[in-house]
Amino acid sequence: MAANRKIWVAAMVCAATVVGVTGCSKGDDTKAEGDKKPVASATTSQAPVDPFQGLDADAIADRAVQAMKGATSLHMVGDSKADGEQMKMDLALDNKGACTGKMTVQGANADLLQADKVMYMKGDEKFWQVTAGEDGASAEEGKAMAELLKGRWMKMSGGNAGELADLCDLNALIKDMDKDKSDRKGMTKGADADVDGKPAVTLIKKKSTGETITMYVAKEGEPFILKVVEAGGDEPGTMALSDFNKPVTATAPPADQVMDPEKLG
């Protein structure tokens, strides 16, 4: 699993950093004067106000990153392809370390849970067989491992958690968005879109290496990033974000359902 974890984390971080910039560009919030005709009633219809009026694409990306810094939790659904393998993830995480969800790699599935700064993983039979195989163990050892861990959570504290812990670190994910603003320069606006029923402005970045990054920023409420899509490169993928600031509950599994790797021998 080590190689796949690194590929997945790299893909997710790459998608996240597409929207990161340093600083925030704020537009003037001016209100238009009403025309000289008297208002007929309080229910007179008005055209929706564009929250990004007067801002170019790069400035909107600035504003989106600043909004993300204020998010205390979110739901992340990702679908990425690397080295010919499809990887999927569905996680809810907060800035206090709570994390719960699942991942799929090579057709193998695993539930992820992080509570009290300890990571737990419960995989299906194929998942543990694949894991053992990538670590150089024989097929028989992989089957034995799958049988031992059947229905149990693997405790992955400290270094054992590896890159999986990065996937559940919301603070690090958002911090990565603000590292390199060069990828956010030269963006252009596309047609407005609808992302799961939410109106969004579309920002497009075409890179010299052939990839096209498309970012969708909410036009209602906080300008959170709703989706990032990378196409045209060797590792295409999509990351959708939702449920901002909603509580995430993560409780450690019962002790009799947990296997400590130190006891595996």
CSV table of C-alpha atoms in Angstrom, one decimal:
chain,number,residue,atom,x,y,z
A,1,MET,CA,0.0,0.0,0.0
A,2,ALA,CA,2.9,2.4,0.5
A,3,ALA,CA,3.2,3.3,-3.2
A,4,ASN,CA,-0.5,3.8,-3.7
A,5,ARG,CA,-0.8,5.9,-0.6
A,6,LYS,CA,2.0,8.2,-1.9
A,7,ILE,CA,0.3,8.4,-5.3
A,8,TRP,CA,-3.1,9.2,-3.8
A,9,VAL,CA,-1.8,11.8,-1.4
A,10,ALA,CA,0.2,13.4,-4.2
A,11,ALA,CA,-2.8,13.5,-6.4
A,12,MET,CA,-5.0,15.1,-3.7
A,13,VAL,CA,-2.4,17.6,-2.7
A,14,CYS,CA,-1.8,18.5,-6.3
A,15,ALA,CA,-5.5,19.2,-6.8
A,16,ALA,CA,-5.7,21.2,-3.6
A,17,THR,CA,-2.7,23.3,-4.3
A,18,VAL,CA,-4.1,24.4,-7.7
A,19,VAL,CA,-6.3,26.9,-5.8
A,20,GLY,CA,-3.7,28.1,-3.3
A,21,VAL,CA,-2.3,31.6,-3.2
A,22,THR,CA,-0.8,33.9,-0.7
A,23,GLY,CA,-2.9,36.8,0.5
A,24,CYS,CA,-6.4,37.8,-0.4
A,25,SER,CA,-7.6,40.3,-3.0
A,26,LYS,CA,-10.8,42.0,-2.0
A,27,GLY,CA,-13.1,43.8,-4.3
A,28,ASP,CA,-15.0,47.0,-3.4
A,29,ASP,CA,-18.5,46.1,-2.1
A,30,THR,CA,-20.3,49.1,-3.6
A,31,LYS,CA,-24.1,49.2,-3.8
A,32,ALA,CA,-25.7,50.5,-6.9
A,33,GLU,CA,-28.0,53.5,-6.6
A,34,GLY,CA,-31.7,52.8,-7.3
A,35,ASP,CA,-33.1,54.4,-10.4
A,36,LYS,CA,-35.3,57.5,-10.2
A,37,LYS,CA,-38.6,55.6,-10.5
A,38,PRO,CA,-40.2,54.8,-7.2
A,39,VAL,CA,-40.1,51.2,-6.0
A,40,ALA,CA,-43.5,49.7,-6.5
A,41,SER,CA,-43.3,47.3,-3.5
A,42,ALA,CA,-40.9,45.4,-1.3
A,43,THR,CA,-41.3,42.4,-3.5
A,44,THR,CA,-39.9,44.0,-6.6
A,45,SER,CA,-37.6,41.5,-8.3
A,46,GLN,CA,-34.0,42.3,-8.7
A,47,ALA,CA,-31.2,40.5,-10.6
A,48,PRO,CA,-28.9,38.4,-8.4
A,49,VAL,CA,-25.8,40.2,-7.3
A,50,ASP,CA,-22.6,38.7,-8.5
A,51,PRO,CA,-20.3,38.3,-5.4
A,52,PHE,CA,-17.3,38.4,-7.7
A,53,GLN,CA,-18.2,41.4,-9.8
A,54,GLY,CA,-15.1,43.3,-10.7
A,55,LEU,CA,-12.7,40.5,-9.8
A,56,ASP,CA,-10.6,38.6,-12.3
A,57,ALA,CA,-10.0,34.8,-12.0
A,58,ASP,CA,-6.8,35.0,-10.0
A,59,ALA,CA,-8.5,37.3,-7.5
A,60,ILE,CA,-11.4,35.0,-7.1
A,61,ALA,CA,-9.0,32.1,-6.4
A,62,ASP,CA,-7.4,34.3,-3.7
A,63,ARG,CA,-10.8,34.8,-2.1
A,64,ALA,CA,-11.6,31.1,-2.3
A,65,VAL,CA,-8.4,30.1,-0.5
A,66,GLN,CA,-9.1,32.7,2.3
A,67,ALA,CA,-12.5,31.2,2.7
A,68,MET,CA,-11.1,27.7,2.9
A,69,LYS,CA,-8.8,28.8,5.8
A,70,GLY,CA,-11.9,29.4,7.8
A,71,ALA,CA,-13.4,26.0,7.3
A,72,THR,CA,-13.5,23.8,10.4
A,73,SER,CA,-14.6,20.7,8.6
A,74,LEU,CA,-15.5,19.3,5.2
A,75,HIS,CA,-16.5,16.3,3.2
A,76,MET,CA,-14.0,15.3,0.5
A,77,VAL,CA,-14.8,12.9,-2.4
A,78,GLY,CA,-12.0,12.1,-4.8
A,79,ASP,CA,-11.5,10.0,-7.9
A,80,SER,CA,-8.0,9.8,-9.4
A,81,LYS,CA,-6.0,7.7,-11.8
A,82,ALA,CA,-2.3,7.1,-11.5
A,83,ASP,CA,-0.1,4.4,-13.0
A,84,GLY,CA,-3.2,3.0,-14.7
A,85,GLU,CA,-4.9,2.3,-11.4
A,86,GLN,CA,-8.2,4.0,-10.3
A,87,MET,CA,-8.3,5.2,-6.7
A,88,LYS,CA,-11.3,6.6,-4.9
A,89,MET,CA,-11.8,8.2,-1.6
A,90,ASP,CA,-14.8,9.5,0.5
A,91,LEU,CA,-13.8,11.2,3.7
A,92,ALA,CA,-15.3,13.6,6.3
A,93,LEU,CA,-12.7,15.4,8.4
A,94,ASP,CA,-12.3,18.4,10.7
A,95,ASN,CA,-9.5,20.6,12.0
A,96,LYS,CA,-9.3,18.8,15.3
A,97,GLY,CA,-8.2,15.5,13.8
A,98,ALA,CA,-11.6,13.7,13.5
A,99,CYS,CA,-11.8,11.7,10.3
A,100,THR,CA,-14.0,9.0,8.9
A,101,GLY,CA,-14.7,7.4,5.5
A,102,LYS,CA,-13.4,4.9,3.0
A,103,MET,CA,-10.9,4.4,0.2
A,104,THR,CA,-10.7,2.1,-2.8
A,105,VAL,CA,-7.5,1.0,-4.5
A,106,GLN,CA,-7.1,-1.7,-7.1
A,107,GLY,CA,-10.7,-2.7,-6.5
A,108,ALA,CA,-9.9,-3.3,-2.8
A,109,ASN,CA,-11.9,-1.4,-0.1
A,110,ALA,CA,-11.0,-0.1,3.3
A,111,ASP,CA,-12.7,2.0,6.0
A,112,LEU,CA,-10.7,4.7,7.6
A,113,LEU,CA,-11.2,6.2,11.0
A,114,GLN,CA,-9.1,8.6,13.0
A,115,ALA,CA,-10.0,9.4,16.6
A,116,ASP,CA,-7.9,10.9,19.4
A,117,LYS,CA,-5.0,11.2,17.0
A,118,VAL,CA,-4.9,7.5,16.3
A,119,MET,CA,-5.6,6.1,12.8
A,120,TYR,CA,-7.6,2.9,12.3
A,121,MET,CA,-8.1,0.9,9.1
A,122,LYS,CA,-10.5,-2.0,8.4
A,123,GLY,CA,-10.1,-3.5,4.9
A,124,ASP,CA,-11.9,-6.3,3.1
A,125,GLU,CA,-10.1,-9.5,2.3
A,126,LYS,CA,-8.7,-8.3,-1.1
A,127,PHE,CA,-7.4,-5.1,0.6
A,128,TRP,CA,-5.2,-7.0,3.0
A,129,GLN,CA,-4.0,-9.4,0.4
A,130,VAL,CA,-3.0,-6.5,-1.9
A,131,THR,CA,-1.3,-4.8,1.1
A,132,ALA,CA,0.7,-7.9,2.0
A,133,GLY,CA,1.7,-8.5,-1.6
A,134,GLU,CA,3.1,-4.9,-2.0
A,135,ASP,CA,5.2,-5.4,1.0
A,136,GLY,CA,6.9,-8.4,-0.6
A,137,ALA,CA,5.0,-11.1,1.4
A,138,SER,CA,3.8,-14.3,-0.3
A,139,ALA,CA,0.3,-14.9,-1.4
A,140,GLU,CA,-0.1,-17.3,1.5
A,141,GLU,CA,1.0,-14.7,4.0
A,142,GLY,CA,-1.4,-12.3,2.4
A,143,LYS,CA,-4.3,-14.7,2.9
A,144,ALA,CA,-3.2,-15.4,6.5
A,145,MET,CA,-3.2,-11.6,7.2
A,146,ALA,CA,-6.6,-11.2,5.7
A,147,GLU,CA,-8.0,-14.0,7.8
A,148,LEU,CA,-6.4,-12.6,11.0
A,149,LEU,CA,-7.7,-9.1,10.3
A,150,LYS,CA,-11.1,-10.2,9.1
A,151,GLY,CA,-13.7,-7.8,10.6
A,152,ARG,CA,-11.1,-6.0,12.7
A,153,TRP,CA,-9.6,-2.6,12.7
A,154,MET,CA,-5.8,-2.3,12.3
A,155,LYS,CA,-4.4,0.3,14.7
A,156,MET,CA,-2.0,2.6,12.8
A,157,SER,CA,-0.5,4.9,15.4
A,158,GLY,CA,2.6,7.1,14.8
A,159,GLY,CA,4.7,6.1,11.9
A,160,ASN,CA,2.5,3.1,11.0
A,161,ALA,CA,-0.1,5.5,9.7
A,162,GLY,CA,2.3,6.8,7.0
A,163,GLU,CA,0.8,9.0,4.3
A,164,LEU,CA,-2.8,7.9,5.3
A,165,ALA,CA,-2.6,10.4,8.2
A,166,ASP,CA,-2.0,13.2,5.7
A,167,LEU,CA,-5.4,12.4,4.1
A,168,CYS,CA,-7.1,13.1,7.4
A,169,ASP,CA,-5.1,16.3,8.2
A,170,LEU,CA,-7.4,19.2,7.3
A,171,ASN,CA,-5.1,21.8,8.6
A,172,ALA,CA,-2.2,20.5,6.5
A,173,LEU,CA,-4.5,20.2,3.4
A,174,ILE,CA,-5.5,23.9,3.7
A,175,LYS,CA,-2.0,25.0,4.5
A,176,ASP,CA,-0.8,23.3,1.2
A,177,MET,CA,-3.3,25.5,-0.7
A,178,ASP,CA,-1.3,28.6,0.3
A,179,LYS,CA,2.2,27.4,-0.6
A,180,ASP,CA,2.8,28.2,-4.2
A,181,LYS,CA,0.7,30.9,-5.9
A,182,SER,CA,2.4,30.6,-9.3
A,183,ASP,CA,-0.1,27.8,-10.3
A,184,ARG,CA,-2.9,30.3,-9.7
A,185,LYS,CA,-1.6,33.0,-12.0
A,186,GLY,CA,-3.0,33.2,-15.5
A,187,MET,CA,-6.4,31.6,-14.7
A,188,THR,CA,-9.4,32.5,-16.8
A,189,LYS,CA,-13.1,32.5,-16.1
A,190,GLY,CA,-15.4,30.0,-17.8
A,191,ALA,CA,-19.1,29.7,-17.9
A,192,ASP,CA,-20.9,29.6,-14.6
A,193,ALA,CA,-21.9,26.1,-13.5
A,194,ASP,CA,-24.0,24.2,-11.0
A,195,VAL,CA,-22.3,21.9,-8.5
A,196,ASP,CA,-24.7,19.7,-6.7
A,197,GLY,CA,-27.3,22.4,-6.8
A,198,LYS,CA,-25.0,25.2,-5.8
A,199,PRO,CA,-24.2,28.0,-8.3
A,200,ALA,CA,-20.5,28.3,-8.9
A,201,VAL,CA,-18.0,30.4,-10.9
A,202,THR,CA,-15.6,28.4,-13.1
A,203,LEU,CA,-11.9,29.1,-13.1
A,204,ILE,CA,-9.6,27.5,-15.6
A,205,LYS,CA,-5.9,27.0,-15.7
A,206,LYS,CA,-4.2,25.5,-18.7
A,207,LYS,CA,-0.6,24.4,-17.9
A,208,SER,CA,2.3,24.3,-20.3
A,209,THR,CA,2.7,20.6,-19.6
A,210,GLY,CA,-0.8,19.9,-21.2
A,211,GLU,CA,-3.0,19.6,-18.1
A,212,THR,CA,-6.1,21.6,-17.6
A,213,ILE,CA,-7.2,22.5,-14.1
A,214,THR,CA,-10.8,23.5,-13.6
A,215,MET,CA,-11.9,24.9,-10.2
A,216,TYR,CA,-15.5,25.7,-9.1
A,217,VAL,CA,-16.0,28.3,-6.4
A,218,ALA,CA,-19.4,28.9,-4.7
A,219,LYS,CA,-21.2,32.0,-5.6
A,220,GLU,CA,-23.6,31.9,-2.6
A,221,GLY,CA,-22.5,32.0,1.0
A,222,GLU,CA,-18.8,31.6,1.7
A,223,PRO,CA,-16.8,31.3,-1.5
A,224,PHE,CA,-15.7,27.8,-0.7
A,225,ILE,CA,-14.1,25.6,-3.3
A,226,LEU,CA,-16.7,23.1,-4.4
A,227,LYS,CA,-14.8,21.0,-6.9
A,228,VAL,CA,-11.4,20.7,-8.7
A,229,VAL,CA,-10.9,18.7,-11.9
A,230,GLU,CA,-7.6,17.9,-13.5
A,231,ALA,CA,-7.7,16.6,-17.1
A,232,GLY,CA,-5.3,16.0,-19.9
A,233,GLY,CA,-2.3,14.8,-17.8
A,234,ASP,CA,-1.0,11.4,-16.7
A,235,GLU,CA,-2.9,11.5,-13.4
A,236,PRO,CA,-6.4,12.9,-14.1
A,237,GLY,CA,-8.7,13.3,-11.2
A,238,THR,CA,-11.6,15.0,-9.5
A,239,MET,CA,-12.0,16.3,-6.0
A,240,ALA,CA,-15.4,17.5,-4.7
A,241,LEU,CA,-15.8,19.3,-1.4
A,242,SER,CA,-19.0,19.8,0.6
A,243,ASP,CA,-20.6,19.9,4.1
A,244,PHE,CA,-18.3,22.7,5.2
A,245,ASN,CA,-18.3,23.4,9.0
A,246,LYS,CA,-20.6,20.4,9.7
A,247,PRO,CA,-19.7,18.4,12.8
A,248,VAL,CA,-17.6,15.2,12.2
A,249,THR,CA,-18.0,12.4,14.7
A,250,ALA,CA,-15.2,9.9,15.0
A,251,THR,CA,-15.2,7.4,17.9
A,252,ALA,CA,-12.4,4.8,18.4
A,253,PRO,CA,-13.7,1.3,17.8
A,254,PRO,CA,-14.1,-1.1,20.8
A,255,ALA,CA,-10.8,-2.6,22.0
A,256,ASP,CA,-11.9,-6.2,21.1
A,257,GLN,CA,-12.3,-5.1,17.5
A,258,VAL,CA,-8.8,-3.6,17.2
A,259,MET,CA,-5.6,-5.4,16.2
A,260,ASP,CA,-2.3,-3.7,17.2
A,261,PRO,CA,0.3,-4.3,14.5
A,262,GLU,CA,2.9,-5.0,17.3
A,263,LYS,CA,0.9,-8.1,18.1
A,264,LEU,CA,1.1,-9.5,14.6
A,265,GLY,CA,4.7,-10.6,14.9
